Amino acid sequence: MTIETFDYIIVGAGTAGCVLANRLSADPNTTVLLLEAGGKDNYHWIHIPVGYLYTLGNPRTDWCFKTEAEAGLNGRAIDYARGKVLGGCSSINGMIYMRGQARDYDQWRQMGNVGWAWDDVLPYFRKTEDHYAGGDDMHGADGEWRVEEPRVSWEILAAFREAAAQVGIPKSDDFNRGDNEGCGYFQVNQRRGVRWSAAKAFLKPAMQRPNLKVMTHAQATRIVIADGRATGLEFRHDGAPTEAAARGEVILAGGSVNSPQLLELSGIGQGELLQQHGIEVRHELPGVGENLQDHLQVRLVYKVSNTRTLNLRANSLLGRMAMGVEYGLFRTGPLTMAPSQLGAFAKSDPSRETANLQYHVQPLSTDKLGEDLHPFEAFTASVCNLRPDSRGSIHIASPDALVQPAIRPNYLSTESDRAVVADAIRLTRKICAAPGLAPFHPEEFRPGPTVGDDDGDLVKAAGDLATTIFHPVSTCRMGDDNRAVVDDRLRVHGIDGLRVADASIMPTITSGNTNSPVVMIAEKAAEIIIQDGR
């Protein structure tokens, strides 16, 4: 083993790790090691926005995880994509810039997490943001995280927006001012039609610093703990066992799958589980890997006529060539598309305090993301429960770091979640029956008109159709109770010199896409770490 010593060791060069590496290495007197188990982000499909179709399920860029068989999905196991490349999920995700609701963060504070209310976190969102329209009291213009408007439009999406307004979902021009209720076009993390990942925004500008060392193909295997303190990390670099020592801290930024996995491999977690895998219990911490929350989407598909969607265009050689030429010349058109262009936030019933449903609406349809589009014109209205009550878990299945942990989201396991998913499908049917869509004669294809409108039929249909939007959070939950993993300064309870700073620390899931909240978490974490290190 070759042992080098650094002030900080960051595990994972995903969204959080890229931000942390930039901020912590800004001090030239501080040495930082950033480890990434995946490779460099030099695959061309990472950078062309529609290339997510070729990065998901691709072992070059995706861990290609799968869940266990899920009772709520009628016994199905589903793909669980996670970024395996510099930039992590920001290099393969849907590029949607979304903060969630002020209510989300105020709830975190009400749960006892000092410094995490909306008014506390808004400055970090603004600090990192480079908003196309410039700065104001809600948006920033001097940060690295570029936010732009979409560069393609579709008649069918404008009609859906009109139909949503006709059933009481108001039009919105900005989902990121604290209350996202309404229907409008998503803003995206792109720069002039090219994906803008955390690696481009935060890591690449810092990589020339002599005090920052970035290692790819470096798989963490165990946190080194001595006398109750994290003192270093064991990892395999290009397959060879290696170790690094930490003068200051070890910071886990591997995300909601890999951070709890590494804690358990290091002997931190549920003692009985660790002993089953022959791992010495270094610190009993029962919340590790628990409290998994995720957004489960039901993809409703509607055939349409009298308009063009992406389906037939993408299925035509001439259509594909034209799209390629448009992108090559102008960086516009369908190749700039995020997976979803139109969004809507609505209440599943009027009693809700704020919107608890999110729509991702797409001018295309397919049986499964990445497969061929249907041979007819259609759109997809995916709808998810923003604040599910179901709780799952992620735990190691082996003491080998290369073996995928067992992912059990436990979808639709509560009566309340089943009621919301039924209401969501009914609301979608109501929107699609509104006058705004009538000129295009929408015809329900999935789940189909044979599926009735009662809860039982709709919940079964959801179990057959639903899949994740890839928003796993909360497996190293922040809090001060005996099931929390980190405190409100992101320090792992009971172990000095060890923090977690990624989506896994969220006490509850945010009401929307989770990537930009992770940028905020990492920005705030870096400030906390620097303060505590003085």
Coordinates of C-alpha atoms in Angstrom, one line a residue:
M1 CA 0.0 0.0 0.0
T2 CA 1.1 3.5 -0.8
I3 CA 0.1 6.0 1.9
E4 CA -0.2 9.7 1.2
T5 CA -1.7 12.2 3.7
F6 CA -4.2 14.8 2.9
D7 CA -6.2 17.3 4.9
Y8 CA -9.5 16.1 3.4
I9 CA -10.4 12.9 1.6
I10 CA -13.6 13.1 -0.4
V11 CA -15.2 9.8 -1.5
G12 CA -17.2 10.3 -4.7
A13 CA -16.8 12.8 -7.5
G14 CA -20.5 13.1 -8.2
T15 CA -22.5 16.3 -7.8
A16 CA -21.6 16.8 -4.1
G17 CA -18.0 15.7 -4.5
C18 CA -17.3 18.2 -7.3
V19 CA -18.6 21.1 -5.3
L20 CA -16.7 20.0 -2.2
A21 CA -13.4 19.6 -4.0
N22 CA -13.7 23.0 -5.5
R23 CA -14.5 24.8 -2.3
L24 CA -12.1 23.0 0.0
S25 CA -9.1 23.2 -2.4
A26 CA -9.7 27.0 -2.8
D27 CA -7.3 27.4 0.1
P28 CA -3.9 26.7 -1.3
N29 CA -2.7 25.6 2.1
T30 CA -5.3 22.8 2.2
T31 CA -4.6 19.4 0.5
V32 CA -7.6 17.5 -0.9
L33 CA -7.9 14.0 -2.4
L34 CA -11.0 13.3 -4.5
L35 CA -11.8 9.7 -5.3
E36 CA -14.1 8.5 -8.1
A37 CA -14.9 4.8 -8.7
G38 CA -16.0 5.5 -12.2
G39 CA -14.0 7.1 -15.1
K40 CA -13.5 10.4 -16.8
D41 CA -16.5 12.2 -18.4
N42 CA -15.0 12.0 -21.9
Y43 CA -17.9 10.0 -23.5
H44 CA -19.6 12.2 -26.1
W45 CA -23.1 11.1 -25.1
I46 CA -22.7 12.7 -21.7
H47 CA -22.5 16.2 -23.2
I48 CA -25.3 16.0 -25.8
P49 CA -28.4 16.4 -23.7
V50 CA -30.5 13.6 -25.4
G51 CA -27.5 11.3 -24.7
Y52 CA -29.0 10.4 -21.4
L53 CA -30.7 7.6 -23.5
Y54 CA -27.2 6.1 -24.0
T55 CA -25.7 6.8 -20.6
L56 CA -28.5 5.2 -18.5
G57 CA -27.9 1.4 -18.4
N58 CA -24.4 1.8 -19.8
P59 CA -21.8 0.3 -17.5
R60 CA -19.4 3.0 -18.7
T61 CA -21.4 5.7 -17.0
D62 CA -24.0 4.0 -14.8
W63 CA -23.6 1.6 -11.9
C64 CA -26.6 -0.3 -13.4
F65 CA -28.1 -1.1 -10.0
K66 CA -31.5 -2.9 -9.7
T67 CA -33.9 -2.9 -6.8
E68 CA -35.0 -6.1 -5.1
A69 CA -38.5 -7.4 -6.3
E70 CA -41.0 -4.9 -5.0
A71 CA -44.4 -5.9 -3.7
G72 CA -45.8 -2.5 -4.5
L73 CA -44.7 -2.9 -8.1
N74 CA -46.5 -6.3 -8.4
G75 CA -43.3 -8.2 -7.9
R76 CA -41.1 -6.3 -10.4
A77 CA -37.5 -5.3 -9.8
I78 CA -36.6 -2.1 -11.6
D79 CA -33.4 -0.4 -12.9
Y80 CA -31.9 2.1 -10.4
A81 CA -29.4 4.3 -12.3
R82 CA -26.6 6.0 -10.5
G83 CA -23.8 8.0 -12.1
K84 CA -20.4 6.1 -12.4
V85 CA -18.3 8.9 -13.9
L86 CA -16.9 12.3 -13.0
G87 CA -19.9 14.5 -12.3
G88 CA -21.9 11.4 -11.0
C89 CA -25.6 11.7 -11.6
S90 CA -25.2 15.2 -13.0
S91 CA -23.5 13.6 -16.0
I92 CA -26.4 11.3 -16.8
N93 CA -29.5 12.8 -15.3
G94 CA -32.4 14.9 -16.7
M95 CA -30.7 18.3 -16.2
I96 CA -33.8 19.8 -14.6
Y97 CA -33.0 22.7 -12.3
M98 CA -35.4 22.4 -9.3
R99 CA -35.0 23.5 -5.7
G100 CA -38.2 22.1 -4.2
Q101 CA -40.5 24.0 -1.9
A102 CA -39.7 26.4 1.0
R103 CA -41.9 24.1 3.1
D104 CA -39.4 21.2 2.6
Y105 CA -36.5 23.0 4.2
D106 CA -38.6 24.7 6.9
Q107 CA -39.7 21.2 7.9
W108 CA -36.1 20.1 8.2
R109 CA -35.6 23.0 10.6
Q110 CA -38.7 22.1 12.5
M111 CA -37.3 18.6 12.9
G112 CA -34.4 20.1 14.9
N113 CA -31.8 20.7 12.2
V114 CA -30.5 24.2 12.9
G115 CA -29.5 26.2 9.8
W116 CA -31.5 24.3 7.2
A117 CA -34.7 26.3 6.9
W118 CA -35.6 27.9 3.5
D119 CA -34.2 31.3 4.5
D120 CA -31.0 29.6 5.6
V121 CA -30.4 27.5 2.4
L122 CA -31.6 30.1 -0.2
P123 CA -28.3 32.0 -0.1
Y124 CA -26.4 28.8 -1.0
F125 CA -28.8 28.2 -4.0
R126 CA -28.2 31.7 -5.1
K127 CA -24.4 31.6 -4.6
T128 CA -24.0 28.6 -6.9
E129 CA -26.4 29.7 -9.5
D130 CA -25.7 31.3 -12.9
H131 CA -29.3 32.1 -14.0
Y132 CA -29.9 33.0 -17.7
A133 CA -32.2 36.0 -16.6
G134 CA -29.7 37.4 -14.2
G135 CA -29.8 37.8 -10.4
D136 CA -32.6 39.0 -8.1
D137 CA -33.8 38.3 -4.6
M138 CA -34.4 34.6 -5.5
H139 CA -31.8 33.8 -8.2
G140 CA -28.1 34.2 -8.5
A141 CA -26.0 35.1 -11.6
D142 CA -22.4 34.9 -10.3
G143 CA -22.2 31.2 -9.6
E144 CA -21.0 28.2 -11.6
W145 CA -24.3 26.2 -11.9
R146 CA -25.7 27.4 -15.2
V147 CA -29.4 27.5 -15.6
E148 CA -31.1 28.1 -19.0
E149 CA -34.4 27.8 -20.8
P150 CA -35.1 24.9 -23.1
R151 CA -34.1 25.3 -26.8
V152 CA -37.0 23.4 -28.4
S153 CA -40.8 23.7 -28.3
W154 CA -43.7 21.4 -29.0
E155 CA -47.3 22.2 -29.8
I156 CA -48.6 19.2 -27.7
L157 CA -46.8 20.5 -24.6
A158 CA -48.4 24.0 -25.0
A159 CA -51.8 22.3 -25.3
F160 CA -51.2 20.2 -22.1
R161 CA -50.3 23.4 -20.3
E162 CA -53.5 25.0 -21.4
A163 CA -55.5 21.9 -20.4
A164 CA -53.9 21.9 -17.0
A165 CA -54.9 25.5 -16.5
Q166 CA -58.5 24.6 -17.4
V167 CA -58.6 22.1 -14.6
G168 CA -57.2 24.5 -12.0
I169 CA -53.4 24.1 -12.3
P170 CA -52.2 27.7 -13.0
K171 CA -49.5 28.6 -15.4
S172 CA -46.1 29.2 -13.9
D173 CA -42.9 30.8 -15.3
D174 CA -40.6 29.9 -12.4
F175 CA -40.8 26.8 -10.2
N176 CA -37.9 28.0 -8.0
R177 CA -39.2 30.8 -5.8
G178 CA -40.3 28.7 -2.9
D179 CA -43.8 27.6 -4.1
N180 CA -43.7 25.5 -7.2
E181 CA -47.4 25.0 -7.8
G182 CA -48.4 25.5 -11.4
C183 CA -47.5 24.3 -14.9
G184 CA -44.6 25.6 -17.0
Y185 CA -41.4 24.7 -18.8
F186 CA -38.5 23.3 -16.8
Q187 CA -35.3 25.3 -16.7
V188 CA -32.2 23.1 -17.3
N189 CA -28.6 22.8 -16.4
Q190 CA -27.2 23.4 -19.9
R191 CA -24.9 26.0 -21.5
R192 CA -26.0 26.8 -25.1
G193 CA -27.5 23.4 -25.7
V194 CA -24.8 21.3 -24.0
R195 CA -25.2 19.5 -20.7
W196 CA -23.7 21.5 -17.8
S197 CA -22.6 18.9 -15.2
A198 CA -21.1 19.4 -11.8
A199 CA -17.8 18.2 -13.2
K200 CA -17.8 21.0 -15.8
A201 CA -19.1 23.7 -13.4
F202 CA -17.1 23.0 -10.2
L203 CA -14.4 20.3 -10.7
K204 CA -12.7 21.2 -14.0
P205 CA -11.9 24.8 -12.9
A206 CA -10.2 23.4 -9.8
M207 CA -8.3 20.5 -11.3
Q208 CA -5.2 22.6 -12.1
R209 CA -4.7 23.4 -8.5
P210 CA -1.6 21.6 -7.2
N211 CA -3.3 20.9 -3.8
L212 CA -6.2 18.9 -5.4
K213 CA -5.6 15.3 -6.4
V214 CA -8.3 13.6 -8.4
M215 CA -8.2 9.8 -8.9
T216 CA -10.6 7.9 -11.1
H217 CA -11.2 4.2 -11.1
A218 CA -10.6 4.4 -7.3
Q219 CA -13.1 2.2 -5.4
A220 CA -13.4 3.0 -1.7
T221 CA -13.4 -0.2 0.4
R222 CA -13.1 0.8 4.0
I223 CA -12.9 3.9 6.2
V224 CA -9.9 3.6 8.6
I225 CA -11.0 4.2 12.2
A226 CA -8.6 4.6 15.1
D227 CA -9.7 5.4 18.7
G228 CA -13.2 6.5 17.5
R229 CA -11.8 8.8 14.7
A230 CA -11.7 8.4 10.9
T231 CA -8.0 8.7 10.0
G232 CA -8.0 7.5 6.4
L233 CA -9.4 5.4 3.7
E234 CA -8.6 2.1 2.0
F235 CA -9.4 1.9 -1.7
R236 CA -8.6 0.0 -4.8
H237 CA -7.0 2.1 -7.6
D238 CA -7.1 0.4 -10.9
G239 CA -7.6 -2.8 -8.9
A240 CA -4.6 -2.4 -6.7
P241 CA -5.1 -1.9 -2.9
T242 CA -4.1 1.5 -1.7
E243 CA -4.5 3.7 1.4
A244 CA -4.6 7.4 2.1
A245 CA -4.5 9.2 5.4
A246 CA -6.6 12.1 6.5
R247 CA -5.2 14.9 8.7
G248 CA -8.5 16.5 9.0
E249 CA -11.6 14.6 7.8
V250 CA -13.0 11.9 5.5
I251 CA -16.1 13.2 3.7
L252 CA -18.5 10.7 2.1
A253 CA -20.2 12.1 -1.0
G254 CA -21.1 8.8 -2.7
G255 CA -24.8 9.4 -2.7
S256 CA -27.7 7.5 -1.1
V257 CA -26.6 4.1 -2.3
N258 CA -22.8 4.2 -1.9
S259 CA -22.5 6.3 1.3
P260 CA -24.4 3.9 3.6
Q261 CA -22.7 1.0 1.8
L262 CA -19.3 2.3 2.7
L263 CA -20.3 3.1 6.3
E264 CA -21.5 -0.5 6.7
L265 CA -18.3 -2.0 5.0
S266 CA -16.4 0.1 7.6
G267 CA -18.2 -1.4 10.6
I268 CA -20.7 1.5 11.1
G269 CA -24.3 0.5 11.1
Q270 CA -26.7 -2.1 12.5
G271 CA -24.5 -4.5 14.5
E272 CA -26.5 -7.6 13.8
L273 CA -26.4 -7.0 10.0
L274 CA -22.7 -6.3 10.0
Q275 CA -22.0 -9.5 12.0
Q276 CA -24.0 -11.5 9.5
H277 CA -21.4 -10.4 6.9
G278 CA -18.4 -11.0 9.1
I279 CA -17.7 -7.3 9.6
E280 CA -16.4 -6.1 12.9
V281 CA -18.8 -3.6 14.5
R282 CA -16.8 -0.4 15.0
H283 CA -19.8 1.7 15.9
E284 CA -23.5 0.8 16.3
L285 CA -25.6 3.2 14.3
P286 CA -29.0 1.7 13.5
G287 CA -30.1 4.4 11.1
V288 CA -27.5 3.7 8.4
G289 CA -29.2 2.6 5.2
E290 CA -32.7 3.1 6.6
N291 CA -35.3 5.8 5.8
L292 CA -34.9 5.5 2.0
Q293 CA -37.3 7.8 0.2
D294 CA -37.7 8.1 -3.6
H295 CA -40.1 9.5 -6.2
L296 CA -42.1 6.8 -8.0
Q297 CA -43.6 8.0 -11.3
V298 CA -46.5 6.5 -13.2
R299 CA -46.0 7.0 -17.0
L300 CA -49.3 7.5 -18.7
V301 CA -49.2 7.5 -22.5
Y302 CA -51.7 9.1 -24.8
K303 CA -51.9 8.7 -28.5
V304 CA -52.6 11.9 -30.4
S305 CA -53.3 13.1 -33.9
N306 CA -53.2 16.4 -35.8
T307 CA -49.7 17.2 -34.4
R308 CA -46.1 16.0 -34.5
T309 CA -44.3 14.5 -31.5
L310 CA -40.8 13.0 -31.4
N311 CA -42.0 9.4 -32.0
L312 CA -42.3 9.3 -35.8
R313 CA -39.5 11.8 -36.3
A314 CA -37.0 9.8 -34.3
N315 CA -38.1 6.6 -36.0
S316 CA -37.3 8.0 -39.4
L317 CA -33.7 8.1 -40.8
L318 CA -34.4 11.4 -42.5
G319 CA -35.8 12.8 -39.3
R320 CA -32.8 11.7 -37.2
M321 CA -30.4 13.2 -39.8
A322 CA -32.3 16.5 -39.7
M323 CA -32.1 16.6 -35.9
G324 CA -28.4 15.9 -36.0
V325 CA -27.8 18.7 -38.6
E326 CA -29.9 21.2 -36.5
Y327 CA -28.0 20.4 -33.4
G328 CA -24.6 20.5 -35.1
L329 CA -25.3 23.9 -36.7
F330 CA -27.4 25.7 -34.1
R331 CA -27.3 23.6 -30.8
T332 CA -31.1 23.7 -30.9
G333 CA -33.8 21.1 -31.6
P334 CA -34.7 17.7 -30.1
L335 CA -31.0 16.7 -29.4
T336 CA -31.0 19.5 -26.7
M337 CA -34.0 17.9 -25.0
A338 CA -34.0 17.0 -21.3
P339 CA -36.0 13.9 -20.7
S340 CA -38.9 16.1 -19.8
Q341 CA -39.6 19.7 -21.0
L342 CA -42.9 20.6 -19.4
G343 CA -43.6 20.3 -15.7
A344 CA -46.6 20.7 -13.4
F345 CA -47.0 20.7 -9.7
A346 CA -50.5 20.1 -8.3
K347 CA -52.4 18.9 -5.3
S348 CA -53.8 15.4 -5.4
D349 CA -56.7 16.7 -3.3
P350 CA -57.7 20.2 -2.1
S351 CA -56.8 19.5 1.5
R352 CA -53.0 19.5 0.7
E353 CA -51.1 22.4 2.1
T354 CA -48.9 22.7 -1.0
A355 CA -48.6 20.8 -4.3
N356 CA -47.8 17.1 -3.6
L357 CA -47.7 15.9 -7.2
Q358 CA -45.2 16.5 -9.9
Y359 CA -45.6 15.9 -13.7
H360 CA -42.9 15.3 -16.2
V361 CA -44.5 15.7 -19.6
Q362 CA -42.7 14.5 -22.8
P363 CA -43.6 14.8 -26.5
L364 CA -42.7 11.1 -27.0
S365 CA -43.6 7.7 -25.7
T366 CA -41.8 4.3 -25.2
D367 CA -42.4 1.1 -23.3
K368 CA -39.1 1.7 -21.4
L369 CA -36.6 4.6 -21.3
G370 CA -33.9 3.9 -23.8
E371 CA -35.9 1.6 -26.0
D372 CA -37.4 2.5 -29.4
L373 CA -40.2 5.0 -29.4
H374 CA -43.7 3.9 -30.3
P375 CA -44.7 3.8 -34.0
F376 CA -47.4 6.4 -33.5
E377 CA -47.6 10.0 -32.4
A378 CA -48.0 10.3 -28.6
F379 CA -47.0 12.1 -25.4
T380 CA -46.2 10.8 -21.9
A381 CA -47.5 12.4 -18.7
S382 CA -45.5 11.0 -15.9
V383 CA -46.8 11.8 -12.4
C384 CA -45.2 11.2 -9.0
N385 CA -46.1 11.6 -5.3
L386 CA -43.6 14.3 -4.1
R387 CA -43.8 13.4 -0.5
P388 CA -44.3 9.6 -0.1
D389 CA -44.9 8.1 3.3
S390 CA -43.3 4.7 2.3
R391 CA -39.8 4.1 3.7
G392 CA -37.3 1.6 2.3
S393 CA -33.7 0.7 2.9
I394 CA -30.3 0.1 1.3
H395 CA -27.9 -2.4 3.0
I396 CA -24.9 -4.3 2.0
A397 CA -25.5 -7.8 0.6
S398 CA -21.8 -8.7 0.9
P399 CA -18.6 -7.5 2.6
D400 CA -17.2 -7.0 -1.0
A401 CA -17.4 -3.4 -2.0
L402 CA -18.0 -4.4 -5.6
V403 CA -21.2 -6.3 -4.8
Q404 CA -24.3 -4.2 -5.3
P405 CA -26.2 -3.5 -2.0
A406 CA -29.7 -4.6 -1.6
I407 CA -32.0 -1.8 -2.6
R408 CA -35.6 -2.0 -1.2
P409 CA -37.5 1.2 -1.8
N410 CA -40.7 -0.3 -0.4
Y411 CA -42.9 1.6 -2.9
L412 CA -46.6 2.0 -2.3
S413 CA -46.4 0.2 1.0
T414 CA -48.7 2.7 2.8
E415 CA -52.4 3.3 2.4
S416 CA -51.8 7.0 2.0
D417 CA -49.3 6.5 -0.9
R418 CA -51.8 4.1 -2.7
A419 CA -54.5 6.7 -2.3
V420 CA -52.3 9.5 -3.8
V421 CA -51.2 7.4 -6.8
A422 CA -54.9 6.6 -7.6
D423 CA -55.8 10.3 -7.3
A424 CA -52.8 11.2 -9.5
I425 CA -54.0 9.0 -12.3
R426 CA -57.5 10.4 -12.1
L427 CA -56.2 13.9 -12.2
T428 CA -54.1 13.1 -15.3
R429 CA -57.2 11.7 -17.0
K430 CA -59.1 14.9 -16.1
I431 CA -56.3 17.1 -17.7
C432 CA -56.3 15.0 -20.8
A433 CA -60.1 15.3 -21.2
A434 CA -59.9 19.1 -20.9
P435 CA -60.7 21.3 -24.0
G436 CA -57.1 22.4 -24.4
L437 CA -56.1 19.0 -25.7
A438 CA -59.3 18.2 -27.6
P439 CA -57.9 19.3 -31.1
F440 CA -55.4 16.4 -30.8
H441 CA -57.9 13.7 -29.8
P442 CA -55.8 12.2 -26.9
E443 CA -56.5 8.5 -26.6
E444 CA -55.2 6.7 -23.4
F445 CA -52.7 4.0 -24.4
R446 CA -51.1 3.3 -21.0
P447 CA -52.7 2.1 -18.7
G448 CA -55.5 2.1 -21.1
P449 CA -59.3 2.6 -21.1
T450 CA -60.0 -0.9 -19.8
V451 CA -58.5 0.1 -16.5
G452 CA -61.3 1.4 -14.3
D453 CA -61.4 4.5 -12.1
D454 CA -61.6 2.9 -8.7
D455 CA -58.6 2.8 -6.3
G456 CA -58.0 -0.9 -6.6
D457 CA -57.7 -0.9 -10.4
L458 CA -55.6 2.2 -10.4
V459 CA -53.2 1.0 -7.8
K460 CA -52.7 -2.3 -9.7
A461 CA -52.1 -0.3 -12.9
A462 CA -49.5 1.8 -11.1
G463 CA -47.8 -1.3 -9.8
D464 CA -47.5 -2.5 -13.4
L465 CA -46.3 0.8 -14.9
A466 CA -44.5 2.8 -12.3
T467 CA -40.7 3.3 -12.1
T468 CA -38.3 5.6 -10.3
I469 CA -37.3 9.1 -11.3
F470 CA -34.0 8.3 -9.7
H471 CA -34.3 10.5 -6.6
P472 CA -33.2 8.3 -3.8
V473 CA -32.4 10.2 -0.6
S474 CA -32.3 10.0 3.2
T475 CA -30.3 6.8 3.9
C476 CA -27.9 8.7 6.2
R477 CA -30.5 11.0 7.6
M478 CA -29.7 14.2 9.4
G479 CA -31.1 14.7 12.9
D480 CA -30.4 14.3 16.6
D481 CA -32.5 11.2 17.5
N482 CA -31.2 7.6 17.8
R483 CA -32.1 6.8 14.2
A484 CA -30.2 9.7 12.6
V485 CA -26.8 9.2 11.1
V486 CA -25.4 12.7 10.9
D487 CA -26.1 15.9 13.0
D488 CA -27.0 19.2 11.5
R489 CA -23.3 19.9 10.8
L490 CA -23.2 16.6 8.8
R491 CA -20.9 14.9 11.3
V492 CA -21.5 11.2 11.7
H493 CA -22.8 10.5 15.1
G494 CA -20.2 8.8 17.3
I495 CA -17.2 9.0 14.9
D496 CA -14.9 12.0 14.8
G497 CA -13.4 13.3 11.6
L498 CA -16.2 11.8 9.4
R499 CA -19.0 13.5 7.6
V500 CA -21.6 12.7 4.9
A501 CA -22.5 15.5 2.4
D502 CA -24.9 14.3 -0.3
A503 CA -28.5 13.4 -0.9
S504 CA -28.4 10.7 1.8
I505 CA -28.5 13.3 4.6
M506 CA -31.9 14.7 3.6
P507 CA -34.3 14.1 6.6
T508 CA -37.2 14.1 4.1
I509 CA -37.3 14.2 0.3
T510 CA -37.6 17.5 -1.4
S511 CA -40.7 18.4 -3.5
G512 CA -39.1 18.0 -6.9
N513 CA -35.9 16.9 -8.7
T514 CA -33.1 16.4 -6.2
N515 CA -29.8 17.3 -8.1
S516 CA -29.7 21.0 -7.4
P517 CA -30.6 20.5 -3.7
V518 CA -27.4 18.3 -3.5
V519 CA -25.4 21.2 -5.0
M520 CA -26.8 23.4 -2.1
I521 CA -26.0 20.7 0.5
A522 CA -22.4 20.5 -0.7
E523 CA -22.0 24.2 -0.8
K524 CA -23.3 24.6 2.7
A525 CA -21.2 21.6 3.9
A526 CA -18.0 23.0 2.5
E527 CA -18.6 26.2 4.5
I528 CA -19.4 24.2 7.7
I529 CA -16.2 22.1 7.2
I530 CA -14.0 25.2 6.7
Q531 CA -15.6 26.9 9.8
D532 CA -15.0 23.8 12.0
G533 CA -11.5 23.4 10.8
R534 CA -10.4 26.8 11.9

